[in-house]
CSV table of C-alpha atoms in Angstrom, one decimal:
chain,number,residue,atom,x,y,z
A,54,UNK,CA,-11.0,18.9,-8.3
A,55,UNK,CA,-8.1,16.3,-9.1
A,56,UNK,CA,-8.5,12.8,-9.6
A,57,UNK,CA,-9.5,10.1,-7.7
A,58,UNK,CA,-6.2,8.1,-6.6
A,59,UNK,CA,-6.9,4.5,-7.8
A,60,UNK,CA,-3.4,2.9,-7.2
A,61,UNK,CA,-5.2,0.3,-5.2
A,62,UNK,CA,-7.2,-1.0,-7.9
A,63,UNK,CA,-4.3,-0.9,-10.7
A,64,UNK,CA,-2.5,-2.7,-8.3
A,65,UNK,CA,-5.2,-5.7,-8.2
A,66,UNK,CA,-4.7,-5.6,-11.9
A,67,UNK,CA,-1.6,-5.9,-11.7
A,68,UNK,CA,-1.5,-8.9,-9.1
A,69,UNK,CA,-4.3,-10.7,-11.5
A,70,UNK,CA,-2.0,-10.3,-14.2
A,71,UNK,CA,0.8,-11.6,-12.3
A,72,UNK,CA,-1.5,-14.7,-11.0
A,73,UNK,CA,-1.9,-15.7,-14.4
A,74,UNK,CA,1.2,-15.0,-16.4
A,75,UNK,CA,3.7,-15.5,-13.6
A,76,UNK,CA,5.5,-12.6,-14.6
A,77,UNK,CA,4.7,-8.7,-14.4
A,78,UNK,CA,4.1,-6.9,-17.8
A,79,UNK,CA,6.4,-3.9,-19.7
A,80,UNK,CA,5.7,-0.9,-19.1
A,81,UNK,CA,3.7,-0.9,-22.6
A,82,UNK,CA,1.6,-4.5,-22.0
A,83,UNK,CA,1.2,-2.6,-18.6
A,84,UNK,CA,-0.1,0.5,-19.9
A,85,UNK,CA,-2.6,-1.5,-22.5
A,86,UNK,CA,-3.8,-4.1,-19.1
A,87,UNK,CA,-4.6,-0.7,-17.2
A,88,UNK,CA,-6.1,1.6,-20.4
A,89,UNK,CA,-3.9,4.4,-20.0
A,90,UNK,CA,-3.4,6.1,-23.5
A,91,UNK,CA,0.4,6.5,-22.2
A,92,UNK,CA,3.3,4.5,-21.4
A,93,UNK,CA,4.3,7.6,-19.2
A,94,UNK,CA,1.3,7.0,-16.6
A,95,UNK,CA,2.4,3.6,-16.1
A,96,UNK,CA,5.7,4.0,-15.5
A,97,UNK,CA,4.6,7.1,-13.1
A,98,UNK,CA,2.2,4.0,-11.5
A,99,UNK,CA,5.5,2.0,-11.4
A,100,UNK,CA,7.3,4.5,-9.9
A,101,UNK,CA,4.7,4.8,-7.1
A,102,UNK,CA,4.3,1.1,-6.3
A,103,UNK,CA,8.1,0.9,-6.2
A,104,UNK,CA,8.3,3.9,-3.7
A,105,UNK,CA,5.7,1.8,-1.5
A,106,UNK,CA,7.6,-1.7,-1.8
A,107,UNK,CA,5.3,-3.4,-4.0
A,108,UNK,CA,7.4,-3.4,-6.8
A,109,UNK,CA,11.1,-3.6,-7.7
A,110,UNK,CA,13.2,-2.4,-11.0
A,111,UNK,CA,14.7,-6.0,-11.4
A,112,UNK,CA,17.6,-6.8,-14.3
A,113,UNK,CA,17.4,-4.9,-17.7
A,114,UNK,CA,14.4,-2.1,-15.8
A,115,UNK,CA,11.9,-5.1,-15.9
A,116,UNK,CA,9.6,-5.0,-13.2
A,117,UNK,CA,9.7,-7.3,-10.8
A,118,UNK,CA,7.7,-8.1,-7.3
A,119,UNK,CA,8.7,-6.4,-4.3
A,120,UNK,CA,8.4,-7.3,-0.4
A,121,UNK,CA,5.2,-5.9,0.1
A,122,UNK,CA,3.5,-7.5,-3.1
A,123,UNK,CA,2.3,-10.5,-1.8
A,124,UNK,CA,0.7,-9.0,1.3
A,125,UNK,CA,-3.0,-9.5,2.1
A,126,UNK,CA,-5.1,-6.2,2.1
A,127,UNK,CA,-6.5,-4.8,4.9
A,128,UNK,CA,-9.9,-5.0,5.3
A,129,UNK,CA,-11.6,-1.9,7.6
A,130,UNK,CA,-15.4,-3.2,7.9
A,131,UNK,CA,-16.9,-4.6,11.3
A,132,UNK,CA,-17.2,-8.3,12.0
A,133,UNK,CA,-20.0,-9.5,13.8
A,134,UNK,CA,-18.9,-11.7,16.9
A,135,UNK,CA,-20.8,-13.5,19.6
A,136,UNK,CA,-24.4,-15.0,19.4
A,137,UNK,CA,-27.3,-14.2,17.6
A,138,UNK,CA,-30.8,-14.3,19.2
């Protein structure tokens, strides 16, 4: 059984970090915000989130928001509409 995939929650990480820095991390910070024991899984992360337009390789490999990085989420419950009794 492999792992879970839990880009999505790295990724709200990764926006929190950018709310309060105003910058996106190295690939080391990055890999000490998340807990990987590698630099390698977050530049595989990177990699990923680039390759879904949430990130960019900006000047000198720093990474840098893409299009899709400021997009709301999508939310998939059920909203209750009309009256109530």
């Amino acid at each position: 059984m492999g792992r879970p995939n839990k880009d999505a929650e790295y990724f709200g990480c990764l926006r929190d970090y950018f709310a309060q820095h105003r910058l996106l991390p190295s690939y080391a910070e990055l890999s000490k915000v998340l807990g990987f024991s590698a630099k390698n899984a977050a530049y595989k992360l990177a990699g990923r989130l680039t390759s879904a337009g949430y990130l960019e390789v900006g000047p000198g490999g720093r990474l840098v928001p893409g299009p899709r990085f400021f997009e709301l989420p999508h939310i998939d419950d059920h909203v209750p509409a009309g009256l109530r009794d």
